[in-house]
Coordinates of C-alpha atoms in Angstrom, one line a residue:
Chain A
X27 CA -0.1 -0.1 -0.2
X28 CA 1.1 3.5 -0.6
X29 CA 1.6 5.1 2.7
X30 CA 4.1 7.0 5.3
X31 CA 6.0 3.9 6.1
X32 CA 7.1 3.8 2.2
X33 CA 10.1 6.4 3.1
X34 CA 13.0 6.2 0.5
X35 CA 13.7 9.4 -0.8
X36 CA 11.0 11.4 1.0
X37 CA 12.4 15.0 1.2
X38 CA 11.1 16.2 4.7
X39 CA 13.5 14.1 6.5
X40 CA 16.3 16.5 8.5
X41 CA 19.5 15.0 9.8
X42 CA 19.7 11.5 11.2
X43 CA 20.6 11.6 14.9
X44 CA 22.4 8.8 16.8
X45 CA 22.1 8.2 20.3
X46 CA 25.7 7.3 21.9
X47 CA 25.5 4.1 23.8
X48 CA 21.9 3.5 22.8
X49 CA 20.2 0.7 24.9
X50 CA 18.2 -2.0 23.1
X51 CA 15.0 -0.7 25.0
X52 CA 14.2 2.7 26.2
X53 CA 11.5 2.0 28.7
X54 CA 10.0 -1.3 30.5
X55 CA 6.9 -1.0 28.1
X56 CA 9.1 -1.5 25.0
X57 CA 10.4 -4.6 26.4
X58 CA 7.1 -6.2 27.1
X59 CA 5.7 -5.0 24.0
X60 CA 8.7 -6.4 21.8
X61 CA 8.2 -9.8 23.8
X62 CA 4.4 -9.7 23.4
X63 CA 4.8 -9.3 19.8
X64 CA 7.3 -12.4 19.2
X65 CA 5.7 -14.5 21.7
X66 CA 2.4 -13.9 20.0
X67 CA 3.2 -14.8 16.8
X68 CA 2.7 -18.9 17.8
X69 CA -0.8 -18.7 19.2
X70 CA -1.9 -16.0 17.0
X71 CA -1.0 -18.0 13.8
X72 CA -0.2 -14.5 11.8
X73 CA 3.1 -14.2 9.7
X74 CA 5.5 -11.6 9.4
X75 CA 3.9 -9.9 6.1
X76 CA 0.5 -9.7 8.1
X77 CA 2.5 -8.3 10.9
X78 CA 4.0 -5.8 8.8
X79 CA 0.8 -4.7 7.1
X80 CA -0.8 -4.4 10.4
X81 CA 2.2 -1.8 11.5
X82 CA 2.2 0.2 8.1
X83 CA -1.8 0.2 7.3
X84 CA -2.5 3.3 9.1
X85 CA -3.0 6.9 8.4
X86 CA 0.2 8.8 7.7
X87 CA -0.2 11.0 10.8
X88 CA -0.8 8.1 12.9
X89 CA 2.5 6.3 11.6
X90 CA 4.6 9.4 12.0
X91 CA 3.7 10.4 15.2
X92 CA 4.1 7.2 17.1
X93 CA 7.2 5.7 18.1
X94 CA 8.4 2.5 16.8
X95 CA 7.3 0.3 19.7
X96 CA 4.2 2.0 19.9
X97 CA 3.4 0.8 16.3
X98 CA 4.4 -2.7 17.3
X99 CA 1.7 -2.7 20.1
X100 CA -1.1 -1.2 18.0
X101 CA -0.2 -3.9 15.2
X102 CA -0.1 -6.5 17.9
X103 CA -3.5 -5.5 19.3
X104 CA -5.2 -5.2 16.1
X105 CA -4.0 -8.8 15.0
X106 CA -5.4 -10.1 18.1
X107 CA -8.8 -8.2 17.9
X108 CA -9.3 -9.3 14.2
X109 CA -8.9 -12.7 15.4
X110 CA -11.1 -12.3 18.5
X111 CA -8.2 -13.5 20.8
X112 CA -9.2 -10.4 23.0
X113 CA -11.7 -7.8 22.9
X114 CA -11.2 -4.0 23.4
X115 CA -13.3 -4.2 26.9
X116 CA -10.6 -6.6 28.3
X117 CA -7.5 -4.4 27.5
X118 CA -9.5 -1.5 29.1
X119 CA -10.4 -3.6 32.1
X120 CA -7.0 -5.2 32.3
X121 CA -8.1 -8.3 32.8
X122 CA -9.8 -11.4 30.7
X123 CA -13.6 -11.1 30.7
X124 CA -14.1 -14.0 28.4
X125 CA -12.7 -17.7 28.2
X126 CA -9.7 -17.8 25.9
X127 CA -10.1 -19.1 22.5
X128 CA -8.4 -22.4 21.7
X129 CA -4.9 -21.9 20.1
X130 CA -2.7 -24.4 18.6
X131 CA 0.1 -23.9 20.7
X132 CA 1.9 -21.0 23.0
X133 CA 5.6 -20.2 23.4
X134 CA 6.6 -21.8 26.5
X135 CA 10.0 -20.8 28.3
X136 CA 11.8 -23.9 27.1
X137 CA 10.9 -23.2 23.5
X138 CA 12.1 -20.0 23.3
X139 CA 15.9 -20.7 22.1
X140 CA 14.5 -23.3 19.7
X141 CA 12.0 -20.7 18.3
X142 CA 14.4 -18.1 17.9
X143 CA 17.3 -20.4 16.4
X144 CA 14.9 -22.0 13.9
X145 CA 13.5 -18.3 12.6
X146 CA 11.1 -18.4 9.5
X147 CA 13.2 -19.3 6.5
X148 CA 11.4 -17.9 3.1
X149 CA 13.0 -20.0 0.7
X150 CA 10.8 -22.7 -0.9
X151 CA 11.4 -25.2 -3.7
X152 CA 11.3 -23.6 -6.9
X153 CA 8.5 -25.0 -9.6
X154 CA 9.4 -22.9 -12.5
X155 CA 12.7 -21.6 -14.3
X156 CA 13.6 -18.1 -13.6
X157 CA 12.6 -15.5 -16.1
X158 CA 15.4 -13.3 -15.8
X159 CA 19.2 -13.6 -15.6
X160 CA 22.2 -11.5 -14.3
X161 CA 22.7 -8.7 -16.5
X162 CA 19.1 -8.4 -17.6
X163 CA 17.7 -5.0 -18.0
X164 CA 14.3 -4.7 -16.4
X165 CA 11.8 -2.0 -15.4
X166 CA 10.1 -2.1 -11.9
X167 CA 6.4 -2.0 -12.7
X168 CA 4.3 1.4 -12.0
X169 CA 1.5 0.0 -9.3
X170 CA -0.3 1.3 -6.4
X171 CA -2.0 -1.6 -4.6
X172 CA -3.9 -0.8 -1.7
X173 CA -2.7 -3.9 0.1
X174 CA 0.8 -5.0 1.3
X175 CA 3.6 -4.9 -1.0
X176 CA 7.5 -4.5 -1.0
X177 CA 8.2 -2.8 -4.1
X178 CA 9.0 0.7 -2.7
X179 CA 7.7 3.8 -4.5
X180 CA 10.9 5.4 -5.4
X181 CA 11.8 2.5 -7.8
X182 CA 8.5 2.0 -9.4
X183 CA 8.7 2.8 -13.3
X184 CA 12.6 2.9 -13.3
X185 CA 14.8 0.8 -15.1
X186 CA 17.3 -1.4 -13.4
X187 CA 19.4 -4.4 -13.9
X188 CA 19.6 -7.9 -12.3
X189 CA 22.6 -8.2 -10.1
X190 CA 21.8 -11.6 -8.6
X191 CA 19.1 -14.3 -8.8
X192 CA 18.4 -14.7 -4.9
X193 CA 16.2 -17.7 -4.8
X194 CA 12.5 -18.8 -4.9
X195 CA 10.7 -16.8 -2.0
X196 CA 7.3 -16.7 -0.3
X197 CA 5.5 -13.5 -2.1
X198 CA 4.9 -11.1 0.6
X199 CA 2.0 -9.5 -1.5
X200 CA -0.2 -12.6 -1.0
X201 CA 1.2 -13.9 2.4
X202 CA 0.2 -10.7 3.7
X203 CA -3.3 -10.9 2.9
X204 CA -3.7 -14.8 3.7
X205 CA -3.8 -15.9 0.2
X206 CA -1.0 -18.4 0.7
X207 CA 2.9 -18.1 0.1
X208 CA 2.8 -18.3 -3.6
X209 CA 6.5 -18.1 -3.7
X210 CA 8.2 -16.5 -6.6
X211 CA 11.6 -15.8 -7.9
X212 CA 13.3 -13.4 -6.0
X213 CA 16.0 -11.0 -7.5
X214 CA 18.3 -8.4 -6.3
X215 CA 18.0 -5.3 -9.0
X216 CA 20.2 -2.4 -8.9
X217 CA 19.4 1.0 -9.9
X218 CA 21.7 3.9 -11.0
X219 CA 21.1 7.1 -8.8
X220 CA 21.0 9.1 -11.4
X221 CA 18.0 7.0 -12.7
X222 CA 16.3 7.4 -9.7
X223 CA 17.0 11.0 -8.6
X224 CA 18.1 12.8 -11.8
X225 CA 21.3 14.2 -12.8
X226 CA 22.3 16.0 -9.9
X227 CA 22.7 12.7 -7.7
X228 CA 26.3 11.5 -7.3
X229 CA 27.1 9.7 -10.2
X230 CA 28.6 6.9 -8.2
X231 CA 25.4 5.9 -6.4
X232 CA 23.9 2.7 -7.0
X233 CA 20.7 1.3 -5.1
X234 CA 19.5 -1.8 -4.9
X235 CA 16.1 -3.6 -3.8
X236 CA 15.1 -7.2 -3.9
X237 CA 12.4 -7.5 -6.0
X238 CA 9.8 -10.7 -6.7
X239 CA 9.7 -11.7 -10.5
X240 CA 6.1 -10.2 -10.7
X241 CA 7.2 -7.0 -9.9
X242 CA 9.4 -6.6 -12.6
X243 CA 9.0 -6.5 -16.5
X244 CA 11.6 -6.8 -19.6
X245 CA 13.2 -3.7 -20.3
Chain B
X4 CA 8.3 8.1 13.4
X5 CA 9.4 9.7 16.5
X6 CA 12.4 9.7 18.7
X7 CA 12.3 7.4 21.7
X8 CA 9.7 8.6 24.6
X9 CA 12.7 10.2 26.8
X10 CA 13.1 12.7 23.9
X11 CA 9.6 13.8 23.7
X12 CA 8.5 17.1 24.8
X13 CA 6.4 17.4 28.1
X14 CA 3.1 16.0 27.5
X15 CA 4.9 12.9 26.7
X16 CA 4.7 12.1 30.7
X17 CA 1.0 11.2 30.5
X18 CA 1.4 9.3 27.1
X19 CA 4.1 7.3 28.6
X20 CA 2.3 6.3 31.6
X21 CA -0.7 5.6 29.5
X22 CA 1.1 3.3 27.2
X23 CA 3.0 1.6 30.1
X24 CA -0.5 1.0 31.8
X25 CA -1.9 -0.4 28.5
X26 CA 1.0 -3.0 27.7
X27 CA 0.4 -4.1 31.5
X28 CA -3.1 -4.5 31.0
X29 CA -2.5 -6.3 27.8
X30 CA 0.1 -8.6 29.4
X31 CA -2.2 -9.5 32.1
X32 CA -5.0 -10.2 29.7
X33 CA -2.9 -12.6 27.7
X34 CA -1.6 -14.1 30.8
X35 CA -4.7 -14.6 32.2
X36 CA -6.1 -16.1 28.8
X37 CA -3.2 -18.5 28.6
X38 CA -1.7 -17.4 25.6
X39 CA 1.7 -16.1 26.8
X40 CA 4.1 -17.4 29.2
X41 CA 5.6 -14.5 31.5
X42 CA 9.0 -16.2 31.9
X43 CA 9.1 -16.9 28.1
X44 CA 8.6 -13.1 27.7
X45 CA 11.6 -12.2 30.1
X46 CA 13.6 -14.8 28.4
X47 CA 13.0 -13.0 25.0
X48 CA 14.1 -9.7 26.5
X49 CA 17.1 -10.9 28.0
X50 CA 18.3 -12.6 25.1
X51 CA 18.1 -9.5 22.9
X52 CA 19.4 -7.4 25.6
X53 CA 22.6 -9.5 26.8
X54 CA 23.0 -12.2 24.0
X55 CA 22.4 -11.2 20.5
X56 CA 23.6 -7.6 19.4
X57 CA 26.8 -6.3 17.6
X58 CA 29.5 -8.0 19.2
X59 CA 28.4 -11.3 17.3
X60 CA 28.9 -9.4 14.0
X61 CA 32.2 -8.2 15.2
X62 CA 33.5 -11.7 15.7
X63 CA 32.3 -12.6 12.1
X64 CA 34.1 -9.5 10.7
X65 CA 37.2 -10.1 12.7
X66 CA 37.2 -13.8 11.6
X67 CA 37.0 -12.8 8.0
X68 CA 40.0 -10.2 8.6
X69 CA 42.2 -13.0 9.8
X70 CA 41.1 -16.4 7.9
X71 CA 41.0 -15.9 4.0
X72 CA 39.1 -19.3 4.0
X73 CA 36.4 -17.9 6.2
X74 CA 36.0 -14.7 4.4
X75 CA 35.7 -16.7 1.1
X76 CA 32.8 -18.6 2.4
X77 CA 31.4 -15.5 4.3
X78 CA 31.0 -13.6 1.0
X79 CA 29.8 -16.7 -1.0
X80 CA 27.1 -17.8 1.4
X81 CA 27.2 -15.9 4.6
X82 CA 24.3 -17.7 6.5
X83 CA 26.2 -20.8 7.2
X84 CA 29.4 -19.1 7.6
X85 CA 27.8 -17.0 10.3
X86 CA 26.2 -19.8 11.8
X87 CA 30.1 -21.3 12.3
X88 CA 30.3 -19.1 15.0
X89 CA 27.1 -20.0 16.8
X90 CA 24.9 -17.0 15.2
X91 CA 21.9 -17.9 13.5
X92 CA 17.8 -17.6 13.2
X93 CA 15.4 -15.0 13.6
X94 CA 15.6 -12.1 11.4
X95 CA 19.0 -13.7 10.0
X96 CA 17.7 -16.5 8.2
X97 CA 19.4 -15.3 4.9
X98 CA 22.3 -13.4 5.4
X99 CA 24.2 -11.8 2.5
X100 CA 27.5 -10.2 3.3
X101 CA 28.8 -7.3 1.3
X102 CA 32.1 -6.4 1.4
X103 CA 33.9 -2.7 1.1
X104 CA 36.6 -1.8 -0.8
X105 CA 38.7 1.1 -1.7
X106 CA 36.4 1.7 -4.6
X107 CA 33.1 0.6 -3.3
X108 CA 31.6 1.6 0.2
X109 CA 28.1 -0.2 1.3
X110 CA 25.5 1.1 3.3
X111 CA 22.2 -0.8 4.6
X112 CA 18.7 0.5 5.1
X113 CA 15.3 -0.8 5.0
X114 CA 13.2 2.0 3.6
X115 CA 9.8 0.2 4.3
X116 CA 10.2 -0.8 8.0
X117 CA 13.3 -1.9 9.8
X118 CA 14.7 -5.2 8.5
X119 CA 18.0 -5.7 10.1
X120 CA 20.4 -8.6 10.7
X121 CA 19.6 -9.2 14.2
X122 CA 21.9 -12.6 14.7
X123 CA 24.9 -10.4 14.0
X124 CA 23.6 -6.9 15.1
X125 CA 20.7 -7.5 17.6
X126 CA 17.9 -5.1 17.4
X127 CA 18.3 -2.0 15.2
X128 CA 19.1 1.5 16.7
X129 CA 16.5 4.0 16.9
X130 CA 18.1 6.3 14.2
X131 CA 18.0 3.2 11.7
X132 CA 14.3 2.8 12.1
X133 CA 13.9 6.7 11.9
X134 CA 12.4 8.7 9.1
X135 CA 15.6 10.7 8.3
X136 CA 17.4 7.5 7.7
X137 CA 15.0 5.5 5.6
X138 CA 14.2 8.7 3.5
X139 CA 18.0 9.9 3.0
X140 CA 19.9 6.7 3.0
X141 CA 18.8 5.9 -0.8
X142 CA 18.9 9.4 -2.2
X143 CA 21.7 11.0 -0.1
X144 CA 23.8 8.4 1.3
X145 CA 26.8 10.8 1.5
X146 CA 24.7 13.4 3.6
X147 CA 23.9 10.6 6.1
X148 CA 27.4 9.6 6.4
X149 CA 28.1 13.6 7.0
X150 CA 25.4 13.3 9.6
X151 CA 27.6 10.7 11.4
X152 CA 30.5 13.1 10.9
X153 CA 32.6 11.3 8.4
X154 CA 33.2 11.7 4.6
X155 CA 34.4 9.3 2.0
X156 CA 36.7 10.0 -0.8
X157 CA 34.8 11.7 -3.9
X158 CA 35.7 8.8 -6.0
X159 CA 34.3 6.0 -4.0
X160 CA 31.2 4.7 -5.2
X161 CA 28.5 3.8 -3.0
X162 CA 26.1 1.2 -3.0
X163 CA 23.0 1.2 -0.9
X164 CA 21.4 -2.1 -0.2
X165 CA 17.7 -1.6 0.7
X166 CA 16.2 -4.8 2.5
X167 CA 12.6 -5.1 0.9
X168 CA 13.0 -8.9 1.4
X169 CA 13.9 -11.3 4.1
X170 CA 17.4 -11.3 2.8
X171 CA 19.5 -9.4 5.6
X172 CA 22.6 -7.4 4.3
X173 CA 25.7 -6.9 6.5
X174 CA 28.6 -5.2 5.8
X175 CA 32.2 -6.3 5.8
X176 CA 34.3 -3.4 6.6
X177 CA 37.8 -3.0 5.2
X178 CA 40.6 -3.6 7.9
X179 CA 42.0 -0.6 9.1
X180 CA 45.9 0.1 8.7
X181 CA 47.7 -0.2 12.1
X182 CA 46.2 -3.2 13.1
X183 CA 48.7 -5.8 11.4
X184 CA 49.3 -8.8 13.5
X185 CA 46.5 -8.4 15.7
X186 CA 44.6 -11.4 17.6
X187 CA 41.1 -12.1 16.2
X188 CA 39.9 -11.1 19.9
X189 CA 41.6 -7.7 19.7
X190 CA 40.2 -6.9 16.1
X191 CA 36.9 -7.5 16.9
X192 CA 37.2 -5.0 19.8
X193 CA 37.5 -2.0 17.0
X194 CA 34.7 -3.7 14.9
X195 CA 31.8 -1.1 15.4
X196 CA 28.1 -1.6 15.1
X197 CA 27.9 1.2 12.5
X198 CA 30.7 -0.3 10.4
X199 CA 28.7 -3.0 9.7
X200 CA 25.6 -1.2 8.7
X201 CA 27.9 1.0 6.4
X202 CA 27.2 4.2 8.5
X203 CA 30.7 4.1 10.0
X204 CA 34.2 2.8 10.0
X205 CA 36.0 0.6 12.2
X206 CA 37.8 2.3 15.2
X207 CA 41.4 3.8 14.4
X208 CA 43.8 1.4 15.7
X209 CA 46.0 3.4 17.3
X210 CA 43.0 5.2 19.3
X211 CA 41.6 1.5 20.5
X212 CA 44.8 0.4 21.7

């Protein structure tokens, strides 16, 4: 979807401000919100693309005014509310007011290390040949789906070159909507800075994105 | 997105306590319903506060600096090479290491969210997730480097990697001069987090010594 999360090249950004010796978290609630988000993936049954969509699918003002973990919190609440794992009145009351919905499994203490170590690999066995090869010229399609996509706006319509055929990976646009993994070939595609930003751009700048096959057309 | 809560202006105190209360309420509901095990939450937090962080990545870089065969494995297929040192898993299922040279400097960003190679670098810092970095890195990376207080030679090409898929990019910085004959452990000390993102360089050896 087109939204405030798609920030590449946005002109209003200002300087990058690093915090010396920054801790992983800045408040106790950030720790808990982070852990709840990681732990609820198992009983909740959603995937990472659904989580990303729940974070980005909000008005620009909301996205831009919330801190990072405020967005995580809002997204995990939304995912749980959508599935009726909890209800709003329960958050307000601070206690469970209904019986729990049955869930497949929950993350127990003893499973944490294995769950983190396993991760969630997204590469799948290919069921078709790759359409593009290294060196091929391609154009990122012009598209504005209202749903989740991982093709940033700043490359749409621009011509690039296949730098690497990465593999056959779960397609987020499909996976985010619950329509299945629908894996596709994934490529690393490079763009010249001048192609994206015009002649005043540093001529030595090259930018790459990872793009699924259906994001691309021959050029 | 905004800076962390402690950087908010005055009205943030009530917001902060509101959020704090809301998260507590949520955790209580989830615990009562049996969806979360609070001890598992504690372990998740402890893991990313104490075990998984940029010292992991620094060990990978130091190994690559002293062991050419390891460096070759890392650049060919980083995920198993990194797993050799015991680092693997969530948000690092498919890692690619990109090498800085005299001619090319690499920088990693995620313009769409906050993708970052957790097993080697830990959780991303606030600036990495912030609007300024996500907006600027792909358009004006030299401006980003200036914000970090350094400059690359004019002729150096810059390659920016926007992490739009589940591939996680990780920069192998150049080994600085002046650290010849150093042990792997000592070299790891001069590898900074930012040098593995591409927004910084390793520490200068005579300053670290």
